[in-house]
Amino acid sequence: MKKMKIDQQQDAQKFLQQESFRFCCEYFSLTPQTVLADETILADVLEKKSEITSLIMGYCEMADLNSEICRDFLSCENDLALF
């Protein structure tokens, strides 16, 4: 098992307090307990957190865009329902 440096440990502590930690665990299909129990896994998750954060932000932007598209085309669907 690989030991983490002090700055990595501090980074890990900050990260564990954020909601994005839960998303990272879900992304890798790992339980938080599994990540916390193995320093190698935790270090890998920490290394990839910026990529995952970017994915999350992209999904959020797409969700907003999809909502706008649905609102724009709802009237079309309502018109078709009259036929």
GROMACS .gro file of N, CA and C in nm:
model
  249
    1MET      N    1   0.084  -0.118   0.000
    1MET     CA    2   0.000   0.000   0.000
    1MET      C    3   0.089   0.125   0.000
    2LYS      N    4   0.059   0.218  -0.087
    2LYS     CA    5   0.138   0.339  -0.104
    2LYS      C    6   0.096   0.446  -0.003
    3LYS      N    7   0.194   0.508   0.063
    3LYS     CA    8   0.166   0.616   0.159
    3LYS      C    9   0.144   0.747   0.087
    4MET      N   10   0.049   0.824   0.134
    4MET     CA   11   0.021   0.954   0.075
    4MET      C   12   0.106   1.060   0.143
    5LYS      N   13   0.146   1.161   0.066
    5LYS     CA   14   0.219   1.274   0.120
    5LYS      C   15   0.123   1.362   0.198
    6ILE      N   16   0.177   1.449   0.282
    6ILE     CA   17   0.096   1.538   0.366
    6ILE      C   18   0.002   1.623   0.280
    7ASP      N   19   0.052   1.683   0.172
    7ASP     CA   20  -0.034   1.768   0.089
    7ASP      C   21  -0.143   1.685   0.022
    8GLN      N   22  -0.113   1.559  -0.013
    8GLN     CA   23  -0.216   1.472  -0.070
    8GLN      C   24  -0.322   1.439   0.035
    9GLN      N   25  -0.278   1.420   0.158
    9GLN     CA   26  -0.373   1.391   0.265
    9GLN      C   27  -0.465   1.509   0.290
   10GLN      N   28  -0.411   1.629   0.287
   10GLN     CA   29  -0.493   1.749   0.306
   10GLN      C   30  -0.591   1.766   0.190
   11ASP      N   31  -0.544   1.742   0.069
   11ASP     CA   32  -0.629   1.748  -0.049
   11ASP      C   33  -0.741   1.645  -0.037
   12ALA      N   34  -0.705   1.525   0.008
   12ALA     CA   35  -0.804   1.419   0.025
   12ALA      C   36  -0.910   1.458   0.128
   13GLN      N   37  -0.868   1.516   0.239
   13GLN     CA   38  -0.963   1.556   0.343
   13GLN      C   39  -1.063   1.659   0.291
   14LYS      N   40  -1.014   1.758   0.215
   14LYS     CA   41  -1.103   1.858   0.157
   14LYS      C   42  -1.200   1.793   0.060
   15PHE      N   43  -1.147   1.703  -0.022
   15PHE     CA   44  -1.228   1.636  -0.124
   15PHE      C   45  -1.337   1.550  -0.060
   16LEU      N   46  -1.304   1.481   0.047
   16LEU     CA   47  -1.399   1.391   0.112
   16LEU      C   48  -1.518   1.467   0.170
   17GLN      N   49  -1.499   1.594   0.197
   17GLN     CA   50  -1.606   1.675   0.254
   17GLN      C   51  -1.699   1.730   0.146
   18GLN      N   52  -1.664   1.712   0.021
   18GLN     CA   53  -1.743   1.766  -0.089
   18GLN      C   54  -1.839   1.661  -0.145
   19GLU      N   55  -1.947   1.710  -0.203
   19GLU     CA   56  -2.044   1.620  -0.265
   19GLU      C   57  -1.984   1.548  -0.386
   20SER      N   58  -1.885   1.609  -0.448
   20SER     CA   59  -1.825   1.547  -0.566
   20SER      C   60  -1.758   1.413  -0.532
   21PHE      N   61  -1.722   1.393  -0.406
   21PHE     CA   62  -1.666   1.264  -0.365
   21PHE      C   63  -1.765   1.152  -0.391
   22ARG      N   64  -1.892   1.177  -0.357
   22ARG     CA   65  -1.997   1.077  -0.380
   22ARG      C   66  -2.010   1.047  -0.529
   23PHE      N   67  -2.005   1.152  -0.612
   23PHE     CA   68  -2.015   1.133  -0.756
   23PHE      C   69  -1.897   1.052  -0.809
   24CYS      N   70  -1.779   1.077  -0.757
   24CYS     CA   71  -1.661   1.001  -0.799
   24CYS      C   72  -1.676   0.855  -0.763
   25CYS      N   73  -1.724   0.828  -0.645
   25CYS     CA   74  -1.746   0.689  -0.603
   25CYS      C   75  -1.846   0.621  -0.696
   26GLU      N   76  -1.954   0.691  -0.728
   26GLU     CA   77  -2.054   0.635  -0.818
   26GLU      C   78  -1.995   0.612  -0.957
   27TYR      N   79  -1.916   0.706  -1.005
   27TYR     CA   80  -1.856   0.696  -1.137
   27TYR      C   81  -1.768   0.571  -1.148
   28PHE      N   82  -1.691   0.543  -1.045
   28PHE     CA   83  -1.602   0.427  -1.045
   28PHE      C   84  -1.669   0.301  -0.990
   29SER      N   85  -1.798   0.311  -0.955
   29SER     CA   86  -1.872   0.197  -0.897
   29SER      C   87  -1.804   0.143  -0.772
   30LEU      N   88  -1.763   0.236  -0.687
   30LEU     CA   89  -1.697   0.201  -0.561
   30LEU      C   90  -1.775   0.260  -0.445
   31THR      N   91  -1.773   0.191  -0.334
   31THR     CA   92  -1.834   0.248  -0.214
   31THR      C   93  -1.734   0.346  -0.152
   32PRO      N   94  -1.783   0.446  -0.081
   32PRO     CA   95  -1.690   0.537  -0.012
   32PRO      C   96  -1.597   0.462   0.082
   33GLN      N   97  -1.647   0.357   0.147
   33GLN     CA   98  -1.564   0.279   0.240
   33GLN      C   99  -1.447   0.213   0.167
   34THR      N  100  -1.473   0.164   0.045
   34THR     CA  101  -1.367   0.101  -0.034
   34THR      C  102  -1.259   0.203  -0.069
   35VAL      N  103  -1.302   0.321  -0.110
   35VAL     CA  104  -1.207   0.426  -0.147
   35VAL      C  105  -1.123   0.467  -0.027
   36LEU      N  106  -1.189   0.483   0.087
   36LEU     CA  107  -1.119   0.528   0.206
   36LEU      C  108  -1.027   0.421   0.265
   37ALA      N  109  -1.058   0.295   0.240
   37ALA     CA  110  -0.979   0.187   0.298
   37ALA      C  111  -0.849   0.161   0.221
   38ASP      N  112  -0.841   0.207   0.098
   38ASP     CA  113  -0.722   0.179   0.017
   38ASP      C  114  -0.662   0.310  -0.034
   39GLU      N  115  -0.544   0.342   0.013
   39GLU     CA  116  -0.480   0.469  -0.023
   39GLU      C  117  -0.448   0.476  -0.172
   40THR      N  118  -0.422   0.364  -0.235
   40THR     CA  119  -0.393   0.363  -0.378
   40THR      C  120  -0.517   0.402  -0.457
   41ILE      N  121  -0.631   0.346  -0.419
   41ILE     CA  122  -0.757   0.380  -0.487
   41ILE      C  123  -0.790   0.527  -0.461
   42LEU      N  124  -0.775   0.572  -0.338
   42LEU     CA  125  -0.803   0.711  -0.305
   42LEU      C  126  -0.714   0.805  -0.387
   43ALA      N  127  -0.586   0.772  -0.398
   43ALA     CA  128  -0.495   0.856  -0.476
   43ALA      C  129  -0.537   0.861  -0.623
   44ASP      N  130  -0.582   0.748  -0.676
   44ASP     CA  131  -0.628   0.744  -0.816
   44ASP      C  132  -0.754   0.827  -0.835
   45VAL      N  133  -0.846   0.817  -0.742
   45VAL     CA  134  -0.970   0.896  -0.749
   45VAL      C  135  -0.936   1.045  -0.740
   46LEU      N  136  -0.847   1.080  -0.650
   46LEU     CA  137  -0.807   1.221  -0.637
   46LEU      C  138  -0.741   1.272  -0.765
   47GLU      N  139  -0.663   1.186  -0.828
   47GLU     CA  140  -0.595   1.225  -0.952
   47GLU      C  141  -0.695   1.253  -1.065
   48LYS      N  142  -0.805   1.180  -1.064
   48LYS     CA  143  -0.903   1.192  -1.172
   48LYS      C  144  -1.020   1.284  -1.137
   49LYS      N  145  -1.018   1.346  -1.020
   49LYS     CA  146  -1.134   1.425  -0.977
   49LYS      C  147  -1.163   1.543  -1.068
   50SER      N  148  -1.062   1.605  -1.127
   50SER     CA  149  -1.089   1.720  -1.214
   50SER      C  150  -1.160   1.674  -1.342
   51GLU      N  151  -1.122   1.557  -1.394
   51GLU     CA  152  -1.192   1.502  -1.510
   51GLU      C  153  -1.338   1.475  -1.478
   52ILE      N  154  -1.361   1.418  -1.361
   52ILE     CA  155  -1.497   1.384  -1.321
   52ILE      C  156  -1.578   1.510  -1.296
   53THR      N  157  -1.516   1.610  -1.236
   53THR     CA  158  -1.585   1.737  -1.215
   53THR      C  159  -1.625   1.798  -1.349
   54SER      N  160  -1.538   1.790  -1.448
   54SER     CA  161  -1.570   1.840  -1.581
   54SER      C  162  -1.687   1.764  -1.642
   55LEU      N  163  -1.688   1.632  -1.624
   55LEU     CA  164  -1.801   1.552  -1.672
   55LEU      C  165  -1.931   1.595  -1.606
   56ILE      N  166  -1.927   1.614  -1.475
   56ILE     CA  167  -2.046   1.655  -1.400
   56ILE      C  168  -2.097   1.789  -1.451
   57MET      N  169  -2.006   1.883  -1.471
   57MET     CA  170  -2.046   2.015  -1.521
   57MET      C  171  -2.107   2.004  -1.660
   58GLY      N  172  -2.050   1.920  -1.744
   58GLY     CA  173  -2.104   1.899  -1.878
   58GLY      C  174  -2.243   1.840  -1.874
   59TYR      N  175  -2.265   1.742  -1.784
   59TYR     CA  176  -2.398   1.683  -1.771
   59TYR      C  177  -2.499   1.786  -1.722
   60CYS      N  178  -2.456   1.872  -1.631
   60CYS     CA  179  -2.546   1.977  -1.580
   60CYS      C  180  -2.584   2.074  -1.692
   61GLU      N  181  -2.485   2.113  -1.772
   61GLU     CA  182  -2.514   2.203  -1.885
   61GLU      C  183  -2.609   2.137  -1.984
   62MET      N  184  -2.586   2.010  -2.012
   62MET     CA  185  -2.674   1.939  -2.106
   62MET      C  186  -2.815   1.926  -2.049
   63ALA      N  187  -2.828   1.906  -1.920
   63ALA     CA  188  -2.960   1.897  -1.858
   63ALA      C  189  -3.036   2.028  -1.877
   64ASP      N  190  -2.967   2.140  -1.857
   64ASP     CA  191  -3.031   2.270  -1.877
   64ASP      C  192  -3.074   2.287  -2.023
   65LEU      N  193  -2.986   2.249  -2.114
   65LEU     CA  194  -3.016   2.259  -2.257
   65LEU      C  195  -3.134   2.169  -2.294
   66ASN      N  196  -3.135   2.048  -2.243
   66ASN     CA  197  -3.246   1.956  -2.270
   66ASN      C  198  -3.378   2.011  -2.217
   67SER      N  199  -3.376   2.075  -2.101
   67SER     CA  200  -3.497   2.135  -2.046
   67SER      C  201  -3.549   2.246  -2.137
   68GLU      N  202  -3.457   2.327  -2.189
   68GLU     CA  203  -3.496   2.435  -2.281
   68GLU      C  204  -3.558   2.378  -2.408
   69ILE      N  205  -3.498   2.273  -2.462
   69ILE     CA  206  -3.550   2.211  -2.583
   69ILE      C  207  -3.689   2.155  -2.558
   70CYS      N  208  -3.707   2.089  -2.445
   70CYS     CA  209  -3.838   2.034  -2.411
   70CYS      C  210  -3.943   2.144  -2.401
   71ARG      N  211  -3.908   2.255  -2.338
   71ARG     CA  212  -4.003   2.368  -2.326
   71ARG      C  213  -4.037   2.423  -2.464
   72ASP      N  214  -3.937   2.434  -2.550
   72ASP     CA  215  -3.959   2.490  -2.683
   72ASP      C  216  -4.052   2.402  -2.768
   73PHE      N  217  -4.042   2.271  -2.752
   73PHE     CA  218  -4.120   2.181  -2.836
   73PHE      C  219  -4.246   2.129  -2.769
   74LEU      N  220  -4.272   2.167  -2.647
   74LEU     CA  221  -4.393   2.122  -2.579
   74LEU      C  222  -4.518   2.168  -2.652
   75SER      N  223  -4.518   2.290  -2.701
   75SER     CA  224  -4.635   2.339  -2.773
   75SER      C  225  -4.659   2.258  -2.900
   76CYS      N  226  -4.555   2.213  -2.967
   76CYS     CA  227  -4.571   2.128  -3.086
   76CYS      C  228  -4.638   1.997  -3.050
   77GLU      N  229  -4.596   1.939  -2.939
   77GLU     CA  230  -4.657   1.813  -2.896
   77GLU      C  231  -4.804   1.834  -2.859
   78ASN      N  232  -4.831   1.945  -2.793
   78ASN     CA  233  -4.969   1.975  -2.757
   78ASN      C  234  -5.057   1.994  -2.881
   79ASP      N  235  -5.002   2.059  -2.984
   79ASP     CA  236  -5.075   2.076  -3.110
   79ASP      C  237  -5.103   1.941  -3.176
   80LEU      N  238  -5.006   1.852  -3.175
   80LEU     CA  239  -5.025   1.719  -3.235
   80LEU      C  240  -5.127   1.637  -3.158
   81ALA      N  241  -5.138   1.659  -3.027
   81ALA     CA  242  -5.231   1.582  -2.946
   81ALA      C  243  -5.375   1.614  -2.984
   82LEU      N  244  -5.398   1.730  -3.046
   82LEU     CA  245  -5.534   1.768  -3.086
   82LEU      C  246  -5.582   1.692  -3.208
   83PHE      N  247  -5.490   1.635  -3.286
   83PHE     CA  248  -5.530   1.563  -3.408
   83PHE      C  249  -5.584   1.428  -3.378
   0.00000   0.00000   0.00000
